[in-house]
Coordinates of C-alpha atoms and ligand atoms in Angstrom, one line a residue:
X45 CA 0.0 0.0 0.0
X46 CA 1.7 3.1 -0.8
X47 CA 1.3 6.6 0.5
X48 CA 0.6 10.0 -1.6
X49 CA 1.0 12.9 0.7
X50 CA -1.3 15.9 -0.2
X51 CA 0.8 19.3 0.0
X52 CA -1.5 22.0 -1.1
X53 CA -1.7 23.1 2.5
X54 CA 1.9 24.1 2.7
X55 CA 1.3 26.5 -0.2
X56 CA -2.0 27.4 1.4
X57 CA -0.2 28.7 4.4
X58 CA 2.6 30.2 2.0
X59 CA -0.2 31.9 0.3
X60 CA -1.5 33.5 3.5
X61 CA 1.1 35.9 2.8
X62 CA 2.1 35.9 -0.4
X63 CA 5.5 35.0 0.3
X64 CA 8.2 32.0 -0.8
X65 CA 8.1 30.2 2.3
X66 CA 6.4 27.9 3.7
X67 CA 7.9 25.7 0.3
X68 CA 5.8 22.8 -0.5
X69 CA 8.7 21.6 -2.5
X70 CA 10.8 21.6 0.3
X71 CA 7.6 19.9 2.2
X72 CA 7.6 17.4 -0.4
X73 CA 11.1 16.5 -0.1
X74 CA 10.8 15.8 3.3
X75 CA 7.4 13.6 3.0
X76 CA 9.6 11.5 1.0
X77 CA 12.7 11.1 3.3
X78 CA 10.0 9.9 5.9
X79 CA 8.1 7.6 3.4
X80 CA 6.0 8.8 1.0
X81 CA 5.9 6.9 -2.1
X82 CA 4.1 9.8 -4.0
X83 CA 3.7 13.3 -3.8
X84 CA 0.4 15.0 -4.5
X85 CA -1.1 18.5 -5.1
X86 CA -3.8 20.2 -6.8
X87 CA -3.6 23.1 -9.1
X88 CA -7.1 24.4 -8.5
X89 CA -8.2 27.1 -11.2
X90 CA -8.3 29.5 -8.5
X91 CA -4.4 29.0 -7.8
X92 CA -5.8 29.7 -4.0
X93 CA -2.6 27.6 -2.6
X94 CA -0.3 25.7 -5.1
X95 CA 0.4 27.4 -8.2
X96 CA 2.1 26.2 -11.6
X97 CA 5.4 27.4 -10.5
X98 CA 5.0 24.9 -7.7
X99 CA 4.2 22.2 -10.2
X100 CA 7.2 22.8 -12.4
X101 CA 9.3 22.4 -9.6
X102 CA 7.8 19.2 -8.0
X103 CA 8.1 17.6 -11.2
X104 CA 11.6 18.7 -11.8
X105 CA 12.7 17.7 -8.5
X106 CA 10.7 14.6 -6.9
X107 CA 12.4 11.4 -6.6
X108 CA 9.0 9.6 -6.3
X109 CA 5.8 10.2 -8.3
X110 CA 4.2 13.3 -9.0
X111 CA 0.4 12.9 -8.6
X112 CA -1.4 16.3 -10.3
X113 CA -5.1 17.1 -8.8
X114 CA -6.9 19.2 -11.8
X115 CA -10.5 19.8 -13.0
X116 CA -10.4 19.6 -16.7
X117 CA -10.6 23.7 -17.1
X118 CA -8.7 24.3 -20.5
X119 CA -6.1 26.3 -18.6
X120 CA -4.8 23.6 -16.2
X121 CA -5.6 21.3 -18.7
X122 CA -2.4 23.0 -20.9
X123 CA -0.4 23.7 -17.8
X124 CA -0.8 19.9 -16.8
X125 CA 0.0 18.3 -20.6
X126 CA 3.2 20.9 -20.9
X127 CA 4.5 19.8 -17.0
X128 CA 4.0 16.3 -17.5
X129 CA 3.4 15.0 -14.1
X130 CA 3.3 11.3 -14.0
X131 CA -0.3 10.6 -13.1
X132 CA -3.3 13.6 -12.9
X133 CA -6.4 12.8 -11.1
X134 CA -9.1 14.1 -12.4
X135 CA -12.1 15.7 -10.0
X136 CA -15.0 18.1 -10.5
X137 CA -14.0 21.4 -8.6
X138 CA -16.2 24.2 -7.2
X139 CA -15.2 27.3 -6.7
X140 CA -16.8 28.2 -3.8
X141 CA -15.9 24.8 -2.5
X142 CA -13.4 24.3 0.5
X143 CA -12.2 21.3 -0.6
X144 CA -13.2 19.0 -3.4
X145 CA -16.4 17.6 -2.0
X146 CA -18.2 15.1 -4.4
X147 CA -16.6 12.7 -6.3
X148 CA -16.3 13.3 -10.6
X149 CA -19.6 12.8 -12.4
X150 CA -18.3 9.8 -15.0
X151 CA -21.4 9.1 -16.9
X152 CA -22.4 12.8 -17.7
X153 CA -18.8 13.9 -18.6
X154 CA -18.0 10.8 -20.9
X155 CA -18.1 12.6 -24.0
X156 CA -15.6 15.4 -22.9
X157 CA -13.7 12.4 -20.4
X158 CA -12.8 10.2 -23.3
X159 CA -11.1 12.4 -25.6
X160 CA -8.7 14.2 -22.4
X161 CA -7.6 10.8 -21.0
X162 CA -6.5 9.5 -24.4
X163 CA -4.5 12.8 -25.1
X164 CA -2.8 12.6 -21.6
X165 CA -2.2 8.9 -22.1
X166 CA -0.3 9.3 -25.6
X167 CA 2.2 11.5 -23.2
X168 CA 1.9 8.6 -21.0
X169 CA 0.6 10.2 -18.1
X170 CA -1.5 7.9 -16.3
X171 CA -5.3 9.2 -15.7
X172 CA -6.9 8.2 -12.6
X173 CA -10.8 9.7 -12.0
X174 CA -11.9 10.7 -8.8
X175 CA -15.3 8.6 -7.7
X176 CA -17.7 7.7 -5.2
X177 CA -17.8 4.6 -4.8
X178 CA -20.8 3.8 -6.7
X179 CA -20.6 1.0 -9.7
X180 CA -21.8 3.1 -12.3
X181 CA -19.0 5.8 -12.0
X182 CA -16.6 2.4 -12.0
X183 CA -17.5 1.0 -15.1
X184 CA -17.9 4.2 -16.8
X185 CA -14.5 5.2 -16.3
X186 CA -13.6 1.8 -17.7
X187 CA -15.6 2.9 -20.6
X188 CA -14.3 6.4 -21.0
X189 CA -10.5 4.6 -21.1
X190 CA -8.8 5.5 -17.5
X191 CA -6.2 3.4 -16.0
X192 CA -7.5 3.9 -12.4
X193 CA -9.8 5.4 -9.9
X194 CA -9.6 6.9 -6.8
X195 CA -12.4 6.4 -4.5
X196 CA -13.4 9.0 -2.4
X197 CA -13.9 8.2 1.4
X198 CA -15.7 11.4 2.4
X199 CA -19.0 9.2 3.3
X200 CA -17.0 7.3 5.4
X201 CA -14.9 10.1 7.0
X202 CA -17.4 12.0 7.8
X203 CA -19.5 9.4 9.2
X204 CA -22.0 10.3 12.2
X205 CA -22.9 7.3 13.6
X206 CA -20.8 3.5 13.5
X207 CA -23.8 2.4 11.8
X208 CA -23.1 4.6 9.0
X209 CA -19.5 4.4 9.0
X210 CA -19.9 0.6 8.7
X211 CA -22.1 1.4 5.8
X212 CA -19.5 3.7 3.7
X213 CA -16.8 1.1 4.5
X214 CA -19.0 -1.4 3.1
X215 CA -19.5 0.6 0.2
X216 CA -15.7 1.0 -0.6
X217 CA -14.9 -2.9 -0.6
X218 CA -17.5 -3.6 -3.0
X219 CA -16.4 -0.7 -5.2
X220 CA -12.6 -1.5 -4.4
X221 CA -13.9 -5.2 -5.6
X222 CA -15.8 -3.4 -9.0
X223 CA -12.5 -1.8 -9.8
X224 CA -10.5 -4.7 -10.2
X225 CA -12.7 -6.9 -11.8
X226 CA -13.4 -3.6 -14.1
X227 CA -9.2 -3.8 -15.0
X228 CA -8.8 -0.5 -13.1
X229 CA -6.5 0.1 -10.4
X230 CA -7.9 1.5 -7.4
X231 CA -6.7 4.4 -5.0
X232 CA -8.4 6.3 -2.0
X233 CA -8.5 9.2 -0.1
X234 CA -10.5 12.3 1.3
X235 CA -10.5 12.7 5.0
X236 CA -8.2 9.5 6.0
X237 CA -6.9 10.6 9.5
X238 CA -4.5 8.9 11.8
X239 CA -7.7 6.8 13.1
X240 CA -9.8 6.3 10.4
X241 CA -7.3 5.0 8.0
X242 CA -6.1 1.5 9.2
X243 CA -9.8 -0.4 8.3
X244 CA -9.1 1.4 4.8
X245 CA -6.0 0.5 4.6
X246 CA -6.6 -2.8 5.2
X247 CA -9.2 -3.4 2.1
X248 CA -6.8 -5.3 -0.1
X249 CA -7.9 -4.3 -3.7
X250 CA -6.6 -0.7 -2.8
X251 CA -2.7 -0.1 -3.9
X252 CA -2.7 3.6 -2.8
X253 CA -4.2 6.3 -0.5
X254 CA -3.7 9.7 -0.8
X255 CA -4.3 12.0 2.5
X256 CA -3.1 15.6 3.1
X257 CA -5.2 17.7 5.9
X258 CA -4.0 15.3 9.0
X259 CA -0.9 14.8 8.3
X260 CA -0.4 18.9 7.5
X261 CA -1.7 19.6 10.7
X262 CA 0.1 17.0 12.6
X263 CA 3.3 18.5 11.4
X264 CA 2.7 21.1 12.9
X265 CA 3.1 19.7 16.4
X266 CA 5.5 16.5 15.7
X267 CA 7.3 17.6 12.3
X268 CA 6.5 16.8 8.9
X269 CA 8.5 13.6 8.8
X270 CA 7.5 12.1 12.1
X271 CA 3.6 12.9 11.0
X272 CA 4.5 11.3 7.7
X273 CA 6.0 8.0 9.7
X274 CA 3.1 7.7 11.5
X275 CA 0.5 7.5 9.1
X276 CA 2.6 5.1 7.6
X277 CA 3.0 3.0 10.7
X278 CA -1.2 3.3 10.8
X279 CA -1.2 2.1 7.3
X280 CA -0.1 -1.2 8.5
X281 CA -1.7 -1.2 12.0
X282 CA -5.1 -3.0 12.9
X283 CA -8.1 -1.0 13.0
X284 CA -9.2 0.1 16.5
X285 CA -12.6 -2.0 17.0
X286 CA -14.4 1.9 16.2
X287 CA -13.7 1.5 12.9
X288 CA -13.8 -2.6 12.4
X289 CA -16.2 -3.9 10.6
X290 CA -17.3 -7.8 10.4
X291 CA -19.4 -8.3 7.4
X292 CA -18.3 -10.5 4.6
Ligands
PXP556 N1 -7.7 12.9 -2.9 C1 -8.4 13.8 -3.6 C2 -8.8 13.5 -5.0 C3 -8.6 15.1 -3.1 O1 -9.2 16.1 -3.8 C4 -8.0 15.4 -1.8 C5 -8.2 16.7 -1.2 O2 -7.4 17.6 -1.8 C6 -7.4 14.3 -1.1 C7 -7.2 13.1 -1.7 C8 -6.8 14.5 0.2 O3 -7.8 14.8 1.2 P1 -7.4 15.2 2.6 O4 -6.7 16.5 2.5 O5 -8.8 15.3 3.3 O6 -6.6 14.2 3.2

């Protein structure tokens, strides 16, 4: 199971003040002394924390994989084809929005889907597409040509209840399941925390989960490497009983 670390909120702190530091480059490099086996960011269209600068520069000087978050707005479309990262995901994006909060609508974009993943794939970038984990969004991005999906655990996350949680965590086997047997290989991420991530983690379709806001904030207290070592070490831990779940 490998590890993408998030970094937009190093640049989103940065950004507060419009300066050079804090670097997410820097932040990057770091993630990956301590672990990572991929970087990620998003170039939002608002550039309201990383910016294509920022991009150039991961890409340039990562030693792992660089994982570009982008809507498919013309603009960051071109800066993501000229940079050349070696996988984009693609999600819907609001602007009003905080964070990205549903996942990509597959089956209504399909015309405009098809066409963008076949022109990033003859740079061979891979294309993953950011989905809830619902099986008509799974075989439609088999349809529309993408390598992979990432399934987004909001729902589970944010659960209220155990009842629900259980639910959501249900919901991302069976769609963790849908994905292979669709040929796609299968991420997740949205939310994952230092004790919601192990029963996750522990689904054994997935081959990668990408988290940012916990382990941003944790570095704030511990460092960025130790909060990077211990997400990994949760990757690999059993689930407290909170977040087990027993069905089949
Ligand atoms: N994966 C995707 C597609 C996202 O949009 C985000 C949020 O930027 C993440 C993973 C990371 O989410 P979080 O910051 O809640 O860990």
């Amino acid at each position: 199971m490998r590890l993408g670390v998030n970094v937009d909120h190093v640049a989103t702190v940065r950004q507060a003040r419009r300066g050079r530091l804090p670097d997410p480059v820097e932040a990057a490099r770091l993630c990956e002394r301590a672990g990572a086996q991929g970087i990620v960011c998003h170039l939002r269209e608002d550039r309201r924390h990383i910016q294509e600068d920022d991009v150039k520069r991961l890409r340039k000087t990562l030693t792992t994989r660089l994982n570009l978050e982008m809507s498919i707005a013309r603009d960051v479309v071109r800066a993501a084809l000229a940079i050349q990262p070696h996988q984009v995901t693609l999600v819907p994006e609001r602007r009003q929005e905080l964070t990205t909060e549903g996942g990509l609508d597959v089956v209504r974009a399909r015309r405009s889907l098809a066409p963008l993943i076949r022109s990033f794939q003859r740079q061979q970038i891979t294309v993953s597409l950011f989905v809830d984990p619902v099986p008509t969004q799974l075989k439609a991005a088999q349809d529309v040509g993408a390598a992979m999906v990432e399934l987004h655990t909001g729902r589970y996350a944010n659960a209220g209840s155990r009842a629900e949680r259980v639910r959501a965590l249900d919901a991302l086997r069976r769609a963790a399941q849908a994905s292979r047997a669709f040929g796609l290989s299968v991420a997740a991420g949205h939310g994952l925390d230092y004790h919601n991530v192990s029963a996750v983690a522990r689904l054994p379709e997935l081959e990668e989960l990408n988290i940012g806001f916990s382990i941003i904030s944790r570095a704030l207290f511990v460092g960025l490497e130790q909060a990077v070592r211990e997400m990994v070490e949760r990757m690999h831990r059993r689930p407290s009983h909170v977040f087990q779940h027993q069905a089949a």
